[in-house]
XYZ file of C-alpha atoms in Angstrom:
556
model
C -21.423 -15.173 3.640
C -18.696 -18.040 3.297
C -19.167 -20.661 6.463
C -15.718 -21.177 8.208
C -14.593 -24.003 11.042
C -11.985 -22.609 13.326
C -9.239 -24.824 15.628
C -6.386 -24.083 17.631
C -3.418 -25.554 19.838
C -5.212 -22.899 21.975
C -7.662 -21.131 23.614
C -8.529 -18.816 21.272
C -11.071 -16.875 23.157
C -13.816 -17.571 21.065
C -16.272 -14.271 22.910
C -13.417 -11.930 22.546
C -14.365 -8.428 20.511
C -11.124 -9.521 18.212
C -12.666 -11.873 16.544
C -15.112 -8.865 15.349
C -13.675 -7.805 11.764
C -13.571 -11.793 11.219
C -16.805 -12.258 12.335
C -18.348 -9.133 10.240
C -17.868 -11.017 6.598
C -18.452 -15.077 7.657
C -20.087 -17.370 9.715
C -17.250 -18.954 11.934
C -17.391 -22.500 14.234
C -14.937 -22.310 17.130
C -13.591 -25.878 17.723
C -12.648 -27.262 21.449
C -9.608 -25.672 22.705
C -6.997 -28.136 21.454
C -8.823 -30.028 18.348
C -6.968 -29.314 15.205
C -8.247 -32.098 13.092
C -12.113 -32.414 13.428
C -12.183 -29.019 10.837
C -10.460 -30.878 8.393
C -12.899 -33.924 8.362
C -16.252 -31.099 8.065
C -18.423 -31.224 4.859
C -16.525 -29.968 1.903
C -18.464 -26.525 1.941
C -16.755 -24.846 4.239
C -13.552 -23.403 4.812
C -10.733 -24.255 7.677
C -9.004 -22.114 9.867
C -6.209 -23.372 11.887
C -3.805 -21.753 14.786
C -1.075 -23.448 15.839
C 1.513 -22.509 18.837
C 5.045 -24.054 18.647
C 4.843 -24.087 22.428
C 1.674 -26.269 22.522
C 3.409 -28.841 20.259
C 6.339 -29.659 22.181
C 5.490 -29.210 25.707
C 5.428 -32.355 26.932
C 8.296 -33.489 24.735
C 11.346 -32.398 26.955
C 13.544 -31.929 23.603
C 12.153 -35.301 21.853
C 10.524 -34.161 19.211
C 10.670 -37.601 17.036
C 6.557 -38.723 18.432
C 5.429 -34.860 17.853
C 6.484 -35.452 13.817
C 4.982 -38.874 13.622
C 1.750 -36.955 14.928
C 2.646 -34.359 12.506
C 2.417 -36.524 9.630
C -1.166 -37.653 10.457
C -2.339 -33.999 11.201
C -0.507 -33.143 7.247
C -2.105 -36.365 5.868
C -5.585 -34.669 6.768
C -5.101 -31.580 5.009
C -3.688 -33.038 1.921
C -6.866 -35.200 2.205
C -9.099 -32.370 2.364
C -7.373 -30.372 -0.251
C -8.191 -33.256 -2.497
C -11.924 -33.295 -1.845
C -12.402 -29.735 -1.512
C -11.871 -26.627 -3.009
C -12.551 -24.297 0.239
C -9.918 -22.298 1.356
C -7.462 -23.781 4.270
C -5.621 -21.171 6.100
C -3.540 -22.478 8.562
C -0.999 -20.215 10.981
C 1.802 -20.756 13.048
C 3.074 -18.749 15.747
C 5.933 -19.042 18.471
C 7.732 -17.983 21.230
C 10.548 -19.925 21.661
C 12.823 -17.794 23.463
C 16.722 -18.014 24.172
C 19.338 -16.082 25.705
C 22.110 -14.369 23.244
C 24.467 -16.937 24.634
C 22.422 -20.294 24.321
C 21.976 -18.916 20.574
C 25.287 -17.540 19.850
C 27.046 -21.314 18.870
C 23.918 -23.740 19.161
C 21.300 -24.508 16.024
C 18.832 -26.549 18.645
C 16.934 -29.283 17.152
C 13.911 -27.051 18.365
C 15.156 -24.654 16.120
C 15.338 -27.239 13.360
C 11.992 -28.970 14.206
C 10.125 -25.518 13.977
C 11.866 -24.716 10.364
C 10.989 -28.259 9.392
C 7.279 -27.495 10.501
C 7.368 -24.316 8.318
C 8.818 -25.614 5.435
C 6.299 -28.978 5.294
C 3.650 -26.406 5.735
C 4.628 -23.966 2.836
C 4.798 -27.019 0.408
C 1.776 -28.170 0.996
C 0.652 -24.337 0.650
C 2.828 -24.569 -2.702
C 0.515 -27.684 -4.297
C -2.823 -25.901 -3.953
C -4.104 -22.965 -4.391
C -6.621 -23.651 -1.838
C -4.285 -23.207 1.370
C -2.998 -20.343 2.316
C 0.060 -19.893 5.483
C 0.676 -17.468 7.349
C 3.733 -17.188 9.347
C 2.848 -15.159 12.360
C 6.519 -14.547 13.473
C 6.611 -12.589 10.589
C 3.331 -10.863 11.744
C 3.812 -10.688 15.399
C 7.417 -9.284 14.627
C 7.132 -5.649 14.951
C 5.327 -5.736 18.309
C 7.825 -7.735 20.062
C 7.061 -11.143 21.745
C 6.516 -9.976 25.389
C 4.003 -7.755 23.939
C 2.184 -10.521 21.736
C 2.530 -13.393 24.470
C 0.893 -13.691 27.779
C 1.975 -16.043 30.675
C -1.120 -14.688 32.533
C -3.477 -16.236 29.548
C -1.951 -18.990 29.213
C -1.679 -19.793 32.788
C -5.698 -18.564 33.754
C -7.564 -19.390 30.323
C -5.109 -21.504 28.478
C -4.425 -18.574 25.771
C -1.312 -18.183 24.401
C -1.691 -15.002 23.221
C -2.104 -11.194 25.039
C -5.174 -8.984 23.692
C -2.801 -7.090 21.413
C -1.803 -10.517 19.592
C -5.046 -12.184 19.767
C -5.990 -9.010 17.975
C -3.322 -9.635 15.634
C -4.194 -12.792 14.848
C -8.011 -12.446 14.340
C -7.116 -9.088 11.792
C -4.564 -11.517 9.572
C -7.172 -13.965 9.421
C -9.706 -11.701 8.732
C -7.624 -10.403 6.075
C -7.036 -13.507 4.356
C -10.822 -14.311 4.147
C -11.711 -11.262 2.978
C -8.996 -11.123 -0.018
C -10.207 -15.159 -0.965
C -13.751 -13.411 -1.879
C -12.557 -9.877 -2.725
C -10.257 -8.665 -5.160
C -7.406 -6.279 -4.409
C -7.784 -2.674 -5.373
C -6.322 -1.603 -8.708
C -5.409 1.537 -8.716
C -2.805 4.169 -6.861
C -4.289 7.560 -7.651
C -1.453 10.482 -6.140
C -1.212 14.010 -5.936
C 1.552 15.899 -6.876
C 2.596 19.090 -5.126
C 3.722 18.042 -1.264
C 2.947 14.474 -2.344
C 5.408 13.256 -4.413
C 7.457 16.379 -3.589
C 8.112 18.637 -0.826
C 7.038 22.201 -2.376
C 4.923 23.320 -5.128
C 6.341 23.228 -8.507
C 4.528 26.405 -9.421
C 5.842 28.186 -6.766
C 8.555 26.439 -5.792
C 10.315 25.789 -9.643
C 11.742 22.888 -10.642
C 14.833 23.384 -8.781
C 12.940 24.460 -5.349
C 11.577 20.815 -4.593
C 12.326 19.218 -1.534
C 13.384 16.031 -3.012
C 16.342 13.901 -3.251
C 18.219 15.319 -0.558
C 19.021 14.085 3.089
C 15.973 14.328 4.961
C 12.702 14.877 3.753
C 13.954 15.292 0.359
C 14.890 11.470 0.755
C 11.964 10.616 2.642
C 9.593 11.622 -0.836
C 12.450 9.541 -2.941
C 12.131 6.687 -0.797
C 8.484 7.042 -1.104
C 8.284 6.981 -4.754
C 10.576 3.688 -4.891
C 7.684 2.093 -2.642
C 4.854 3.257 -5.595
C 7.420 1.888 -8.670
C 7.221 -1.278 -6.404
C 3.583 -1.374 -6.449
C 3.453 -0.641 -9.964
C 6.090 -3.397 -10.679
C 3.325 -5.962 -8.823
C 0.764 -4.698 -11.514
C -1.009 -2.359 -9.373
C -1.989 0.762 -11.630
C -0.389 4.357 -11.019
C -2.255 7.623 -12.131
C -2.340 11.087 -10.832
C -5.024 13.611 -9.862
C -3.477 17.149 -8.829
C -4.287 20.435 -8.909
C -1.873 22.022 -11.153
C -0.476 23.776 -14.301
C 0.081 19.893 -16.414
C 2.928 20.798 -18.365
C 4.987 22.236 -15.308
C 4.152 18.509 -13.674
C 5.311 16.878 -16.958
C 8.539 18.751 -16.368
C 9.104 17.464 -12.842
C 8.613 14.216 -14.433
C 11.011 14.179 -17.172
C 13.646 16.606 -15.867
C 14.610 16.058 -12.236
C 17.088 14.127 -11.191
C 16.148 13.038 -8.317
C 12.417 11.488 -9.220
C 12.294 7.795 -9.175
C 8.673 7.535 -10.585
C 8.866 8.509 -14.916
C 5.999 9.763 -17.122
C 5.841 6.034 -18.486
C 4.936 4.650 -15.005
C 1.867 6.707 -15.135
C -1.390 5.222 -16.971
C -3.772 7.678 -16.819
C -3.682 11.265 -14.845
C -5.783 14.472 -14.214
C -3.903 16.781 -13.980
C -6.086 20.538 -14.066
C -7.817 22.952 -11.425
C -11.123 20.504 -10.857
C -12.565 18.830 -8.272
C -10.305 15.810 -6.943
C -14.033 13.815 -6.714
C -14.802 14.276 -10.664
C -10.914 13.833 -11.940
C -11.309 10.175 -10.074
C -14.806 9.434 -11.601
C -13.254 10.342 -14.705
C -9.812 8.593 -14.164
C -11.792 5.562 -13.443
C -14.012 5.353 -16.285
C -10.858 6.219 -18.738
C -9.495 2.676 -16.982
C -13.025 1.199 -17.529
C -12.604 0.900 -14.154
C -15.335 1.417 -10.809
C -14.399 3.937 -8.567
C -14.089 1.245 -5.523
C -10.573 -0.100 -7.397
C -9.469 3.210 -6.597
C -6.627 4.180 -3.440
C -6.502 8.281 -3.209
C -3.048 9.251 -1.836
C -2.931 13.355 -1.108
C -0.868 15.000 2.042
C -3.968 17.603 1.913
C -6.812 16.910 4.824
C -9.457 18.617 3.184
C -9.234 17.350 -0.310
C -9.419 14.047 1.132
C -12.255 14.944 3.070
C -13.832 16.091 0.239
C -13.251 12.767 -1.912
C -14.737 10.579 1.357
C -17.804 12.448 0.910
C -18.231 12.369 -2.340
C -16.507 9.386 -2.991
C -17.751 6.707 -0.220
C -16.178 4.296 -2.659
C -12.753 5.171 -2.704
C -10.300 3.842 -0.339
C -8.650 7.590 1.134
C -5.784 6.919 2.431
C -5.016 8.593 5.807
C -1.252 10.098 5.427
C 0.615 11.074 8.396
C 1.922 14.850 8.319
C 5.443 13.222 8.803
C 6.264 12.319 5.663
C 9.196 10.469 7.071
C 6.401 7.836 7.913
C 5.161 7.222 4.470
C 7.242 4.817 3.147
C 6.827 2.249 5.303
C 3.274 2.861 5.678
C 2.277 2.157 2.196
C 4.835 -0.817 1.728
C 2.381 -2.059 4.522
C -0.884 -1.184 2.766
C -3.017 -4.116 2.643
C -5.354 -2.907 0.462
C -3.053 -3.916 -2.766
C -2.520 -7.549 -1.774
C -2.351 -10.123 -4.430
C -2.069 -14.080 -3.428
C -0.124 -14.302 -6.380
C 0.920 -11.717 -9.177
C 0.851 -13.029 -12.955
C 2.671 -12.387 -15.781
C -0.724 -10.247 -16.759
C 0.002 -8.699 -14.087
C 3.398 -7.118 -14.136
C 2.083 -5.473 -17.703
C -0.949 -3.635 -16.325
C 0.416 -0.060 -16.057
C 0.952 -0.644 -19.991
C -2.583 -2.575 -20.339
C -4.849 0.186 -18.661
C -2.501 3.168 -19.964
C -2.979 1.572 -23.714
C -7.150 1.484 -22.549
C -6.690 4.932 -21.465
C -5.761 5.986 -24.166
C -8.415 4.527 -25.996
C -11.699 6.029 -24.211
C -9.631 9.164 -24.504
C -9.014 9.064 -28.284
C -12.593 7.036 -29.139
C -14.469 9.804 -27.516
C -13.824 12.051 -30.591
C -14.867 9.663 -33.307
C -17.763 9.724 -35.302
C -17.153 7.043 -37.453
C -16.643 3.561 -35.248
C -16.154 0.996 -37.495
C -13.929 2.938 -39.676
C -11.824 4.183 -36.499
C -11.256 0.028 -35.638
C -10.399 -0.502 -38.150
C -7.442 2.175 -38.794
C -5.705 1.443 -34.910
C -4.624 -2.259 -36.589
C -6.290 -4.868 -33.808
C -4.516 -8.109 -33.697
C -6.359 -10.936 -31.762
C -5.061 -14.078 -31.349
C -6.287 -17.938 -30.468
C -3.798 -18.707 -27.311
C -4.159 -22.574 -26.720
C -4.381 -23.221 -22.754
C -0.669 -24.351 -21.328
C 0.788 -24.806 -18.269
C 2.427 -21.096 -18.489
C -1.039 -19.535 -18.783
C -3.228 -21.523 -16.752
C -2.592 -18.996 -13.748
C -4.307 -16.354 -16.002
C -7.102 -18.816 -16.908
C -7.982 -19.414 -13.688
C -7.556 -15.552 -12.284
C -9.500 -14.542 -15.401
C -12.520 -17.205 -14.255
C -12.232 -15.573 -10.459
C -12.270 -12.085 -11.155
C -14.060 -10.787 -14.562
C -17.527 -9.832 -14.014
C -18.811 -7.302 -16.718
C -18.702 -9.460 -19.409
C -18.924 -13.219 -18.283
C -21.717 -15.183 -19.868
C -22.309 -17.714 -16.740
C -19.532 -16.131 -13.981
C -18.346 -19.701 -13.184
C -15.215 -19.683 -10.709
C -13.152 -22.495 -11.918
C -10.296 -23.201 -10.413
C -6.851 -24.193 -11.923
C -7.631 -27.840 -11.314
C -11.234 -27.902 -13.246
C -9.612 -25.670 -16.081
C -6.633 -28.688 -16.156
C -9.702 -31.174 -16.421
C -11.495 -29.809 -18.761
C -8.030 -28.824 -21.067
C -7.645 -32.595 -21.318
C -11.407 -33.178 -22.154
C -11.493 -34.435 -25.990
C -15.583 -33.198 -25.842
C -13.783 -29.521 -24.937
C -12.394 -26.965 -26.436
C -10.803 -24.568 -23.884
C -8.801 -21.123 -25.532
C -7.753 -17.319 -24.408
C -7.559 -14.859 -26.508
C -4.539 -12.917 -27.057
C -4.889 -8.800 -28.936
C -2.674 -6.013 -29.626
C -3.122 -2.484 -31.768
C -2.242 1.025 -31.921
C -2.107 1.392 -28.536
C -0.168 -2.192 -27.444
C -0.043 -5.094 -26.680
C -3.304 -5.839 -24.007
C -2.147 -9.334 -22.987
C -4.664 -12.376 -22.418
C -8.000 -10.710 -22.625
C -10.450 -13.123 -22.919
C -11.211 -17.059 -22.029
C -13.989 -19.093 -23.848
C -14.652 -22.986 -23.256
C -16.867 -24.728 -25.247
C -18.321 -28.508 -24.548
C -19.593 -30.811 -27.166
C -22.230 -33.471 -26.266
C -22.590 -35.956 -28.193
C -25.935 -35.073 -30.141
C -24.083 -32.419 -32.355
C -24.229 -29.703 -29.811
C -21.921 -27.228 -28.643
C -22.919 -26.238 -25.145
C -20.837 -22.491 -24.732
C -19.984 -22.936 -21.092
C -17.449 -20.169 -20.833
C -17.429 -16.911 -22.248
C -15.442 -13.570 -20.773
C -13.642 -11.098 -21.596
C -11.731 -8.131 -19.555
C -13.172 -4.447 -19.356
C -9.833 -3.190 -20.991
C -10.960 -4.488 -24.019
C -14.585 -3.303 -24.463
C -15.567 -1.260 -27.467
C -13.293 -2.717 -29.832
C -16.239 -5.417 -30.952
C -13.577 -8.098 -29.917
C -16.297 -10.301 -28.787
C -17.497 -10.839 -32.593
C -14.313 -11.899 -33.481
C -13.952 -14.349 -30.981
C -17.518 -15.784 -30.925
C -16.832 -16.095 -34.598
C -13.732 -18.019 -33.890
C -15.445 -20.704 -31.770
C -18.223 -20.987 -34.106
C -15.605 -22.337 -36.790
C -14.174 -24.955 -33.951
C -18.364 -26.024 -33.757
C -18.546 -26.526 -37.516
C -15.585 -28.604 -37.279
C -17.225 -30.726 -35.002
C -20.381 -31.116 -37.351
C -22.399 -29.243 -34.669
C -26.504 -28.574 -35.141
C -27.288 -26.322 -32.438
C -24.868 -23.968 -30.043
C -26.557 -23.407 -26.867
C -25.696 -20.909 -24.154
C -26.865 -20.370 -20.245
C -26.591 -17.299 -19.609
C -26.465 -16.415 -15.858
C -27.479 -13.119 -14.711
C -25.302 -11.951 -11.714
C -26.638 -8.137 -11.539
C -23.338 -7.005 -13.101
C -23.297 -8.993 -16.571
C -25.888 -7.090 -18.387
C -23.227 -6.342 -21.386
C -22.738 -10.233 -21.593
C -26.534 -10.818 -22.040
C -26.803 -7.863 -24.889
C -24.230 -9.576 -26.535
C -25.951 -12.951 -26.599
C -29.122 -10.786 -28.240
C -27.457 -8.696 -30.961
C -25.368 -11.709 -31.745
C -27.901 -13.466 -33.265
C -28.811 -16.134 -29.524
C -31.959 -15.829 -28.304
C -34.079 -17.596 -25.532
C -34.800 -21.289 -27.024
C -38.095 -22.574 -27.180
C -37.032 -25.945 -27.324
C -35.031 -25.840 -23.616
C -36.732 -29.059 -22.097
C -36.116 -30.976 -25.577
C -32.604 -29.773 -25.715
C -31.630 -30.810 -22.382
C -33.454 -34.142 -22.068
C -31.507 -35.035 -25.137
C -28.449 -34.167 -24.016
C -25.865 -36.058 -21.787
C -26.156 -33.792 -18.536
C -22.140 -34.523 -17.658
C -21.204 -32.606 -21.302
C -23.820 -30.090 -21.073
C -23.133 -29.290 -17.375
C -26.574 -27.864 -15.055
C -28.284 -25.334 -16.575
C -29.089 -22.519 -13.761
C -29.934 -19.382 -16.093
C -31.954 -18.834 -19.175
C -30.721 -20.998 -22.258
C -29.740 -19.365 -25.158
C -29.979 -21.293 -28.575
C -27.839 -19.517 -31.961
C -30.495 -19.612 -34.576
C -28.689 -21.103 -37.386
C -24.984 -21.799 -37.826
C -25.141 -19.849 -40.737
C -26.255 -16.523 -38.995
C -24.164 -13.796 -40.308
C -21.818 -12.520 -36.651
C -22.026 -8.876 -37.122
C -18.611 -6.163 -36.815
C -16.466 -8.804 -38.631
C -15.345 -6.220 -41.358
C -13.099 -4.436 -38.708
C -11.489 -7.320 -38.248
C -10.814 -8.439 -41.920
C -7.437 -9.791 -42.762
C -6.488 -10.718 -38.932
């Protein structure tokens, strides 16, 4: 549970049951009412929170704002400080009230106006130079309820809050949110029904002419819909389809109605038969190499939904309202999806995990593996780490589990450090086939010390890629960057998380085994190049050992 230091402009009500869903996933340390700045000088191992009202700012500065920005720049200087000196997350939020009449408005830009844009723009740059800090704009937030209903003169005036219940609410839910997407990935997948889903009707009943959709009303209601899931799936989050239906007459909807937004090529994967909803998911998700918790279950029918909660505990069921006019906006406001920032990787999932798809599905039937590898052409690649793909680097270090040899977290400013280490050599790996191209799939960093030893400190590779024997390829790739280097011994710590098992039988049928010589090793090795060793250290028997599955790969 991550430790977190809270302060505020104001009373934030510390007891209140809205600080709940916060309080649920971390430890949290309210601050005085008023102190903003003693979070920002706490040890470097925990995270900041920080609320600030527009109204507690300036309200003492009867339109002067010039000694609030000189106190600005000391309260900025602290969190660029911080940032410096630590990687825990800063998540600061601004909120105001700031109210005018239509007439005041109509001809004046205030220099409150431009004080509080100044405030917001000095606060998203700083948010711009680290991925550390993280803003949130609670006008934006707070919007859709309406100020009188977020603000309360009768808190602020009896227990110094700014805020009503409803917005301190609010507030304590978007913060919660943020701390629970720094430490938890966003779900992956959009699985949808069909029938009364993505259409009014039922194609089998209905024909393909007989679908409400397209037309005013409800018909646009399902269009408008589907232009919300193309938007998902244009942020890289994964469409596929489970419905109960004849496949073909689906396949027909998809390819000859003029009115549907979503195509057959937006879809990766898809169920599409007369079985339980609960086993088409299990099986959509291990098709995507996937666990069924990445999965989002959209499907206007109550029971099958109840069914897939029950069986399913996993799966995030989504809750649709029988209007369907509602939809739209509801899942352009699903959480659940939420990226900090979406990658080039990303963009090119729906191809990615249709490609792996397509692969289970197809490798299922094969008796002969190696001779099946070799026939679907695999093309990997030795991508050099650059400022265009350090993004993936780092997201690769934060979120691959399966197969990751130690599970270190770097972030984008250690991966920059150690790219410009001479003792390191730092590389993705890039692979395409058959099926397509599968991006940057895999990150390996290797430090030398300076006793003719590579120390493999990184080692991971996605889930899309497994079963291809990639990983033979590529340890045999760093191995030839170690003889380069005149290297004696390769040593590995391998770091067993409870979810990396596949990375530790890799180590073992790849020739590494538990060294005997461990305390020798590391007393002779400079402890800054080698780095702490906190698993079980792995030693390569002999640089000549013969990698095993490099035939499939032979002429690449």
């Amino acid at each position: 549970m991550k430790n977190y230091v809270i302060g505020s402009t104001s009373n934030l009500l510390e007891k209140n049951v809205a600080w709940s869903a916060l309080l649920k996933q971390s430890s949290v340390s309210f601050q005085s009412y008023g102190d903003i700045s003693s979070g920002l000088m706490a040890t470097n191992d925990i995270g900041v929170i920080i609320v600030i009202f527009l109204e507690d700012l300036i309200q003492n500065s009867l339109g002067d704002y010039s000694l609030i920005e000189k106190s600005n720049q000391a309260f900025f200087s602290l969190v660029e400080k911080r940032m410096m000196e630590s990687d825990e997350p800063i998540i600061i939020c601004l909120a105001s009230r700031a109210l005018t009449s239509a007439v005041a408005s109509a001809r004046n830009d205030t220099r409150l106006k431009a004080f509080h844009h100044g405030l917001i723009t000095k606060l998203v740059e700083i948010r711009n130079t680290s991925n550390s800090v993280y803003f949130i704009n609670m006008d934006d937030v707070f919007y859709g309820r309406g100020s009188d209903q977020i603000f309360s003169d009768r808190n602020w005036y009896f227990g110094r809050c700014r805020l009503s219940v409803d917005g301190l609410a609010i507030l304590a839910n978007s913060i919660a949110e943020i701390v629970h997407r720094i430490s938890n990935p966003p779900r992956k997948v959009l699985v949808l029904d069909c029938d009364n889903t993505l259409w009014g009707g039922v194609v089998g009943e209905d024909g393909l002419q007989g679908l409400v959709l397209g037309q005013d009303g409800l018909g646009q209601a399902f269009v408008d819909f589907q232009k919300e899931c193309l938007k998902l799936s244009r942020k890289g989050v994964v469409l596929a389809l489970a419905s109960k239906n004849n496949e073909q007459e689906v396949w027909d909807v998809f390819e000859n109605h003029d009115s549907m937004v979503l195509k057959r090529e937006h879809i990766a994967s898809s169920k599409i038969n007369w079985h339980e909803k609960a086993l088409n998911l299990e099986e959509l998700a291990a098709e995507l190499d996937l666990g069924v918790g990445s999965l989002v279950f959209w499907d206007d029918n109550p029971i099958e939904r109840s069914k897939v909660k029950a069986i399913l505990p996993e799966v995030l069921v989504i809750e649709a309202p029988k209007n369907v006019i509602e939809w739209p906006n509801l899942i352009n406001n699903l959480d659940c999806f939420s990226s900090f920032e979406v990658t080039t990787e990303d963009v090119h999932k729906v191809d990615q995990y249709r490609a792996r798809a397509g692969f289970v599905r197809d490798s299922k039937y094969v008796d002969d593996t190696t001779s099946y590898l070799k026939s679907i052409s695999l093309k990997p690649k030795i991508i050099p780490i650059c400022e265009a793909n350090l993004s993936r680097a780092e997201q690769m270090c934060k979120k691959t589990n399966q197969f990751n040899i130690r599970s270190k977290r770097y972030t984008l400013a250690e991966l920059t450090s150690q790219n410009s280490d001479p003792n390191v050599d730092l590389f993705l790996v890039q692979l395409s086939d058959n099926y397509g191209d599968h991006g940057l799939i895999a990150l390996v960093g290797i430090h030398y010390a300076p006793v003719n030893i590579a120390f493999i400190d990184t080692f991971l590779m996605s889930c899309r890629v497994l079963g291809r024997k990639l990983e033979s390829w590529i340890l045999n790739e760093a191995l030839k960057l170690a003889k380069q280097r005149s290297v004696e011994h390769v040593l590995v710590d391998f770091i067993d998380t409870g979810r990396n098992s596949i990375a530790k039988d890799f180590l073992v049928t790849h020739g590494l085994s538990p060294s005997n010589r461990s305390n020798q090793l590391l007393q002779t090795v400079n402890q800054k190049a080698l780095g702490k060793q906190e698993g079980i250290l792995y030693e390569l028997a002999s640089m000549s050992f013969e990698i095993p599955n490099l035939e499939i790969y032979d002429g690449t």
